[in-house]
Coordinates of C-alpha atoms in Angstrom, one line a residue:
M1 CA 102.9 115.1 96.4
V2 CA 101.1 117.2 98.9
L3 CA 99.1 118.6 96.4
L4 CA 98.0 115.6 95.0
A5 CA 97.0 114.4 98.5
V6 CA 95.2 117.7 98.7
A7 CA 93.2 117.1 95.3
V8 CA 92.7 113.7 96.3
V9 CA 91.0 114.6 99.8
G10 CA 89.2 117.6 98.2
A11 CA 87.6 115.1 95.5
A12 CA 86.6 112.7 98.2
H13 CA 84.8 115.4 100.2
W14 CA 83.2 117.1 97.0
Y15 CA 81.7 113.7 96.5
V16 CA 80.4 113.0 99.7
W17 CA 78.9 116.6 99.8
R18 CA 77.2 115.9 96.4
R19 CA 75.8 112.4 97.6
L20 CA 74.6 113.3 100.9
V21 CA 73.8 117.0 100.9
R22 CA 73.5 118.3 97.1
D23 CA 71.3 115.2 96.0
T24 CA 69.4 115.2 98.8
T25 CA 68.4 118.7 100.1
A26 CA 66.6 121.6 98.3
D27 CA 68.8 124.5 97.1
G28 CA 68.9 127.4 99.7
S29 CA 67.5 125.3 102.7
G30 CA 68.7 125.0 106.0
W31 CA 69.8 121.4 105.5
R32 CA 71.8 122.2 102.6
R33 CA 73.6 125.1 104.4
T34 CA 74.3 123.1 107.5
G35 CA 75.7 120.1 105.5
T36 CA 77.9 122.3 103.2
V37 CA 79.3 123.9 106.5
L38 CA 80.3 120.1 107.8
A39 CA 81.4 119.5 104.6
V40 CA 83.9 122.3 105.0
L41 CA 84.5 122.0 108.8
M42 CA 85.3 118.1 109.2
P43 CA 88.2 118.0 106.5
V44 CA 89.6 121.1 108.3
L45 CA 89.4 119.5 111.6
A46 CA 91.0 116.2 110.2
V47 CA 93.9 118.3 108.7
G48 CA 94.2 119.9 112.0
A49 CA 94.6 116.9 114.0
L50 CA 97.2 115.4 111.8
A51 CA 99.1 118.4 111.8
V52 CA 99.3 119.4 115.2
G53 CA 100.2 115.9 116.6
R54 CA 103.8 116.3 114.5
S55 CA 104.0 119.7 115.0
G56 CA 104.8 119.9 118.8
A57 CA 101.7 122.0 119.1
P58 CA 100.2 122.4 123.0
F59 CA 99.2 118.9 124.2
L60 CA 95.8 120.4 125.0
L61 CA 94.9 121.6 121.3
Q62 CA 96.2 117.9 120.1
R63 CA 93.3 116.6 122.5
V64 CA 90.7 119.0 121.4
L65 CA 91.5 118.4 117.6
A66 CA 92.0 114.7 118.0
W67 CA 88.6 113.0 118.3
P68 CA 86.4 115.1 116.0
G69 CA 89.5 115.0 113.4
Y70 CA 90.5 111.6 113.6
L71 CA 86.9 109.9 113.8
W72 CA 86.1 111.8 110.8
L73 CA 88.8 110.2 108.7
A74 CA 87.5 106.8 109.6
V75 CA 83.8 107.9 109.0
L76 CA 84.7 109.3 105.6
L77 CA 86.7 106.2 104.8
Y78 CA 83.3 104.0 105.3
L79 CA 81.1 106.7 103.4
L80 CA 83.3 106.4 100.6
L81 CA 83.1 102.8 100.5
A82 CA 79.3 102.7 101.3
L83 CA 78.5 105.2 98.7
A84 CA 80.4 103.2 96.0
V85 CA 78.0 100.5 97.0
G86 CA 75.0 102.9 96.4
E87 CA 76.4 103.5 92.9
V88 CA 75.5 100.2 92.0
V89 CA 72.6 100.1 94.1
R90 CA 71.1 103.3 92.8
P91 CA 70.1 102.6 89.2
L92 CA 68.5 99.2 90.3
L93 CA 66.3 101.1 92.6
R94 CA 65.3 103.6 90.1
R95 CA 64.3 100.9 87.5
L96 CA 62.3 99.0 90.4
L97 CA 60.5 102.2 91.2
A98 CA 59.7 102.6 87.7
R99 CA 58.4 99.3 87.1
R100 CA 55.9 99.7 89.9
A101 CA 54.8 103.1 88.7
S102 CA 54.4 101.6 85.4
G103 CA 51.8 99.1 86.8
A104 CA 49.8 102.1 88.5
E105 CA 47.6 104.9 87.0
P106 CA 50.0 107.7 85.4
V107 CA 51.3 110.1 87.7
P108 CA 52.1 113.6 86.2
P109 CA 55.6 115.3 86.9
A110 CA 55.9 117.4 89.9
G111 CA 54.2 120.8 89.8
R112 CA 52.6 120.4 86.7
D113 CA 48.9 122.2 86.3
L114 CA 46.2 119.4 85.6
P115 CA 42.9 120.0 84.2
E116 CA 40.2 119.3 86.8
T117 CA 36.6 119.2 86.0
D118 CA 34.0 120.8 88.4
E119 CA 31.2 118.1 88.5
A120 CA 28.7 121.0 89.5
S121 CA 29.4 123.4 86.8
G122 CA 30.9 121.3 84.2
S123 CA 33.7 123.7 84.2
V124 CA 37.4 123.1 83.8
A125 CA 39.9 124.3 86.7
T126 CA 43.4 123.8 87.0
A127 CA 45.0 122.4 90.3
T128 CA 48.7 121.9 90.9
V129 CA 49.8 118.3 91.9
T130 CA 53.1 117.6 93.8
V131 CA 54.8 114.7 93.1
P132 CA 58.1 113.7 95.1
S133 CA 60.8 113.4 92.7
R134 CA 62.0 109.5 92.2
R135 CA 65.5 110.8 91.9
L136 CA 65.3 112.6 95.2
F137 CA 63.8 109.8 97.2
V138 CA 66.6 107.2 95.7
A139 CA 69.3 109.9 96.8
R140 CA 67.8 109.9 100.2
V141 CA 67.2 106.5 100.6
V142 CA 71.0 105.4 99.3
G143 CA 72.4 108.5 101.3
G144 CA 70.5 107.6 104.6
A145 CA 71.9 104.1 104.1
A146 CA 75.2 105.0 103.6
G147 CA 75.8 107.2 106.3
A148 CA 73.8 104.6 108.8
A149 CA 76.4 102.0 107.7
A150 CA 79.5 104.4 108.0
L151 CA 78.5 105.7 111.4
G152 CA 77.5 102.4 112.8
T153 CA 80.5 100.7 111.6
V154 CA 82.7 103.4 113.3
G155 CA 80.8 103.5 116.4
Y156 CA 81.2 99.7 116.9
G157 CA 84.8 100.1 115.7
T158 CA 85.5 102.7 118.4
Y159 CA 83.7 100.7 121.3
G160 CA 85.9 97.8 120.3
V161 CA 89.0 100.1 121.0
L162 CA 87.9 101.8 124.2
R163 CA 86.6 98.6 125.6
G164 CA 90.2 97.4 125.9
P165 CA 92.2 94.4 124.2
R166 CA 91.1 90.8 124.5
V167 CA 93.6 88.0 125.3
K168 CA 94.8 85.5 122.7
R169 CA 96.6 82.6 123.6
V170 CA 99.0 80.7 121.3
T171 CA 101.1 77.6 121.9
V172 CA 104.2 77.7 120.0
P173 CA 106.8 74.5 120.0
L174 CA 110.5 75.3 120.0
A175 CA 112.8 72.4 118.7
K176 CA 115.6 73.6 121.3
L177 CA 113.4 74.6 124.4
P178 CA 114.6 72.4 127.1
R179 CA 112.0 70.4 128.9
A180 CA 112.4 72.6 132.0
A181 CA 111.1 75.6 130.2
H182 CA 108.0 73.7 128.8
G183 CA 104.6 76.0 129.4
F184 CA 106.8 79.0 129.6
R185 CA 104.0 82.1 129.0
I186 CA 105.2 85.2 127.4
A187 CA 102.5 88.3 127.4
V188 CA 103.1 90.2 124.2
V189 CA 101.6 93.5 123.7
S190 CA 102.4 96.3 121.0
D191 CA 101.1 99.3 119.6
I192 CA 99.5 100.8 122.9
H193 CA 99.7 104.1 121.2
L194 CA 99.3 106.3 124.3
G195 CA 98.3 109.8 123.0
P196 CA 95.8 112.7 122.8
I197 CA 93.2 110.0 122.6
L198 CA 94.3 106.9 124.7
G199 CA 95.8 107.7 127.9
R200 CA 96.1 106.7 131.2
S201 CA 92.8 105.0 131.7
H202 CA 93.8 103.0 128.2
A203 CA 97.3 102.2 130.0
Q204 CA 95.5 100.7 133.0
R205 CA 93.2 98.3 131.4
V206 CA 96.2 97.2 129.2
V207 CA 98.5 96.6 132.5
D208 CA 95.1 94.9 134.2
T209 CA 94.5 92.7 131.4
I210 CA 98.4 91.3 131.2
N211 CA 98.5 90.9 135.0
A212 CA 95.3 88.9 134.9
T213 CA 96.9 86.0 132.7
N214 CA 99.8 85.7 135.2
P215 CA 102.4 85.5 132.7
D216 CA 106.2 84.5 133.4
L217 CA 107.3 87.5 131.3
I218 CA 105.9 90.2 129.6
A219 CA 107.3 91.9 126.1
V220 CA 106.2 95.0 125.3
V221 CA 107.1 95.1 121.6
G222 CA 107.2 99.0 120.3
D223 CA 104.8 101.9 119.5
L224 CA 103.9 102.5 123.3
V225 CA 103.3 106.2 122.7
D226 CA 102.2 109.1 120.3
G227 CA 104.2 112.0 122.1
S228 CA 106.7 113.2 124.6
V229 CA 107.5 112.2 127.9
K230 CA 106.3 115.8 129.1
D231 CA 102.9 115.3 128.0
L232 CA 102.5 111.6 128.1
G233 CA 104.5 110.3 131.1
P234 CA 101.5 110.5 133.5
A235 CA 99.8 108.3 131.2
A236 CA 102.3 105.6 131.1
E237 CA 102.8 105.3 134.8
P238 CA 100.4 102.4 135.0
L239 CA 103.0 100.2 133.2
A240 CA 104.8 100.5 136.6
G241 CA 102.3 97.9 137.9
L242 CA 103.1 95.2 135.5
Q243 CA 103.8 91.9 137.1
A244 CA 105.7 88.9 135.6
R245 CA 108.3 86.5 137.3
H246 CA 111.1 87.1 134.7
G247 CA 110.1 90.9 134.4
S248 CA 109.0 93.1 131.7
F249 CA 111.1 93.9 128.7
F250 CA 110.5 96.9 126.2
V251 CA 111.8 97.5 122.5
T252 CA 111.4 100.7 120.5
G253 CA 108.9 100.8 117.7
N254 CA 108.7 103.4 115.0
H255 CA 106.7 105.8 116.8
E256 CA 109.2 106.1 119.2
Y257 CA 111.4 107.7 117.3
Y258 CA 108.7 110.3 116.4
S259 CA 108.2 110.9 120.1
G260 CA 111.9 111.4 121.5
A261 CA 113.1 107.4 121.5
A262 CA 116.2 108.1 124.2
A263 CA 113.7 109.9 126.7
W264 CA 111.1 107.3 126.6
V265 CA 113.6 104.5 127.1
A266 CA 114.9 106.1 130.2
H267 CA 111.5 106.7 131.3
V268 CA 110.2 103.1 130.8
R269 CA 113.4 102.0 132.8
E270 CA 112.4 104.3 135.7
L271 CA 108.8 102.5 135.6
G272 CA 110.3 99.1 136.0
L273 CA 110.7 97.7 132.6
H274 CA 114.0 96.5 131.0
P275 CA 114.7 98.1 127.7
L276 CA 116.7 95.6 125.1
E277 CA 118.4 98.0 122.7
N278 CA 120.2 95.7 120.6
D279 CA 121.1 93.5 123.5
R280 CA 119.8 90.1 124.9
V281 CA 119.6 88.5 128.3
E282 CA 119.7 84.8 129.3
I283 CA 116.2 83.5 130.5
A284 CA 115.4 80.1 132.0
G285 CA 115.8 77.8 129.0
F286 CA 116.1 80.2 126.4
D287 CA 117.8 83.7 125.1
L288 CA 115.7 86.5 125.0
A289 CA 116.9 89.4 122.4
G290 CA 115.6 92.7 121.1
V291 CA 116.7 95.1 118.5
N292 CA 115.5 98.8 118.0
D293 CA 113.0 99.6 115.4
V294 CA 114.6 100.4 112.0
G295 CA 112.9 103.7 112.4
G296 CA 115.9 104.4 114.6
E297 CA 118.2 104.3 111.4
S298 CA 118.2 107.9 110.8
E299 CA 119.3 108.6 114.2
G300 CA 121.8 106.2 114.0
H301 CA 120.2 104.0 116.5
G302 CA 118.7 101.1 114.0
P303 CA 118.8 97.2 114.7
D304 CA 122.3 95.7 115.2
F305 CA 121.2 91.7 114.8
D306 CA 125.2 91.0 115.2
K307 CA 125.0 92.9 118.6
A308 CA 121.9 91.4 120.0
L309 CA 122.6 87.9 118.5
G310 CA 126.2 87.4 117.3
D311 CA 128.3 85.6 120.1
R312 CA 125.2 83.6 121.6
D313 CA 125.4 80.0 122.0
P314 CA 123.2 78.5 118.9
A315 CA 122.3 75.5 120.7
R316 CA 120.0 77.6 123.1
A317 CA 116.4 78.2 121.8
S318 CA 116.2 82.1 121.0
V319 CA 113.4 84.6 121.1
L320 CA 113.5 87.9 119.5
L321 CA 111.6 91.2 120.0
A322 CA 111.4 93.3 116.8
H323 CA 108.7 95.8 116.3
Q324 CA 108.4 95.4 112.6
P325 CA 108.1 92.0 111.1
I326 CA 109.9 93.1 107.8
V327 CA 113.0 92.3 109.6
I328 CA 112.4 88.4 109.6
D329 CA 114.9 87.6 107.3
D330 CA 117.5 89.1 109.7
A331 CA 116.2 86.9 112.3
V332 CA 116.3 83.8 110.1
S333 CA 120.0 84.5 109.0
H334 CA 121.0 84.8 112.9
G335 CA 119.2 81.5 113.9
V336 CA 116.3 82.9 115.8
D337 CA 113.5 80.3 116.9
L338 CA 110.6 82.9 117.3
Q339 CA 110.3 86.5 116.5
L340 CA 107.4 88.6 118.3
S341 CA 106.6 91.8 116.6
G342 CA 103.7 94.1 116.1
H343 CA 103.3 97.4 114.0
T344 CA 100.8 96.4 111.3
H345 CA 97.8 96.7 113.6
G346 CA 96.3 93.8 111.6
G347 CA 95.3 96.4 109.3
Q348 CA 93.0 98.2 111.8
L349 CA 90.6 99.3 109.3
W350 CA 89.3 97.0 107.0
P351 CA 90.1 96.8 104.1
G352 CA 93.8 98.3 105.5
N353 CA 94.7 94.7 106.0
L354 CA 95.1 94.3 102.3
V355 CA 97.5 97.3 102.2
A356 CA 99.2 95.8 105.1
R357 CA 100.1 92.8 103.3
L358 CA 102.0 94.7 100.4
S359 CA 104.4 95.6 102.9
N360 CA 104.7 93.3 105.5
P361 CA 105.4 89.5 105.2
T362 CA 102.7 88.6 108.2
V363 CA 100.0 90.8 109.1
A364 CA 98.7 88.7 112.1
G365 CA 99.3 85.6 113.5
L366 CA 101.8 83.0 113.7
E367 CA 104.1 82.1 110.4
R368 CA 106.9 80.2 109.9
Y369 CA 109.7 81.3 107.7
G370 CA 112.2 78.4 107.5
D371 CA 113.4 77.2 110.8
T372 CA 112.4 80.6 112.4
Q373 CA 108.4 81.4 113.3
L374 CA 107.0 84.7 113.3
Y375 CA 104.3 86.0 115.6
V376 CA 102.7 89.4 114.7
S377 CA 100.1 90.8 117.3
R378 CA 97.5 93.4 116.1
G379 CA 98.2 95.5 119.0
A380 CA 96.6 96.9 121.9
G381 CA 95.7 100.3 120.9
A382 CA 95.2 102.2 117.8
W383 CA 97.0 105.0 115.9
G384 CA 94.9 107.9 114.1
P385 CA 91.3 107.1 114.6
P386 CA 90.5 105.3 117.7
V387 CA 88.6 102.6 115.4
R388 CA 89.3 99.1 114.4
V389 CA 87.2 97.3 112.0
D390 CA 87.9 93.6 111.4
A391 CA 91.0 93.6 113.2
P392 CA 90.3 93.4 117.2
S393 CA 93.1 94.5 119.3
D394 CA 94.5 91.9 121.4
I395 CA 97.2 90.8 124.1
T396 CA 98.7 87.6 123.1
V397 CA 100.0 84.9 125.5
I398 CA 102.3 82.6 123.9
E399 CA 103.1 79.6 125.5
L400 CA 106.5 77.9 124.8
A401 CA 106.6 74.2 124.1
S402 CA 109.5 71.8 124.5
R403 CA 109.4 69.0 122.2
Q404 CA 111.2 67.0 124.6
A405 CA 108.2 67.2 126.7

């Protein structure tokens, strides 16, 4: 499997080098040498960024490699997509240029010696006429357009992440919700992904955005971090400033189990959040439950729906915090009214949403499964490349509505 991945990555970079470097530059030129060096260096940085993130390497090294390595992965994706479109455009452009050339005076091929008559002496001389290659011109036009499209897409997607999440507001009616709880507002945030790229300033933006909505309750639905408490504890400190009348609650995501889930559960508790580890609390008008992420099953700390929901009063409305939407069947079987999830990032990088649909019942937004509603947030951060394309980050304010009202 590893060899296959290496082969695919190598083939992708060879293709990009061929179209953007070999086809557009002269053999032995400075541009050719520079492009070749970059074609080798960038995948090395990308693999390095992926490797050090999971190897426990010094956090400084992770930060040094993360920006160029992860950004290159995003640029590579959109270069490949743009160049694929270019394969269709390339022959069309050549035909167009050929038609225009056929209507003009014939032009000799590049470098051919042509007879030239000296009007004064009547003798015939030769002159070398250099004509730019039509193939080279097309390669440069297509390559330049592909590069501009990829860099523009990644640049705008990076700006969207660094700018911070925007607020969405969704009203969710619950049949069992009492009139007194009508209008109760839950700020849902998931997938913040504090790490070597998104740090303390990003956490502060998230906290400020949430507090500005003046929620009744805050739900942090997993994947808070990509790293240890030792490295990222200071980055998470702004979470202590979260403000809600009924408090802030936290459930683990799969990335917490890559980063020392027990230590993070203890740390967020110190910051004033209430971890729900297969547990529930009674809020005014409904039960709030939370289950561990399925990623904890390998450590013996996976989701336990019976423990979280088994002995509750079924006449009360229930809201479940669960990082991954794939547990919706368990939520339905336990009579949950509303499940709040994240994990998918909405696909993060188009066309990633199409891939995400293959493994998730809902990629983003609100959908109904029997008597249970599922809301999936796109998340407030990004994993890997700090880039989002056609999947803007969000913090969602869920307003519960009573049918009695």
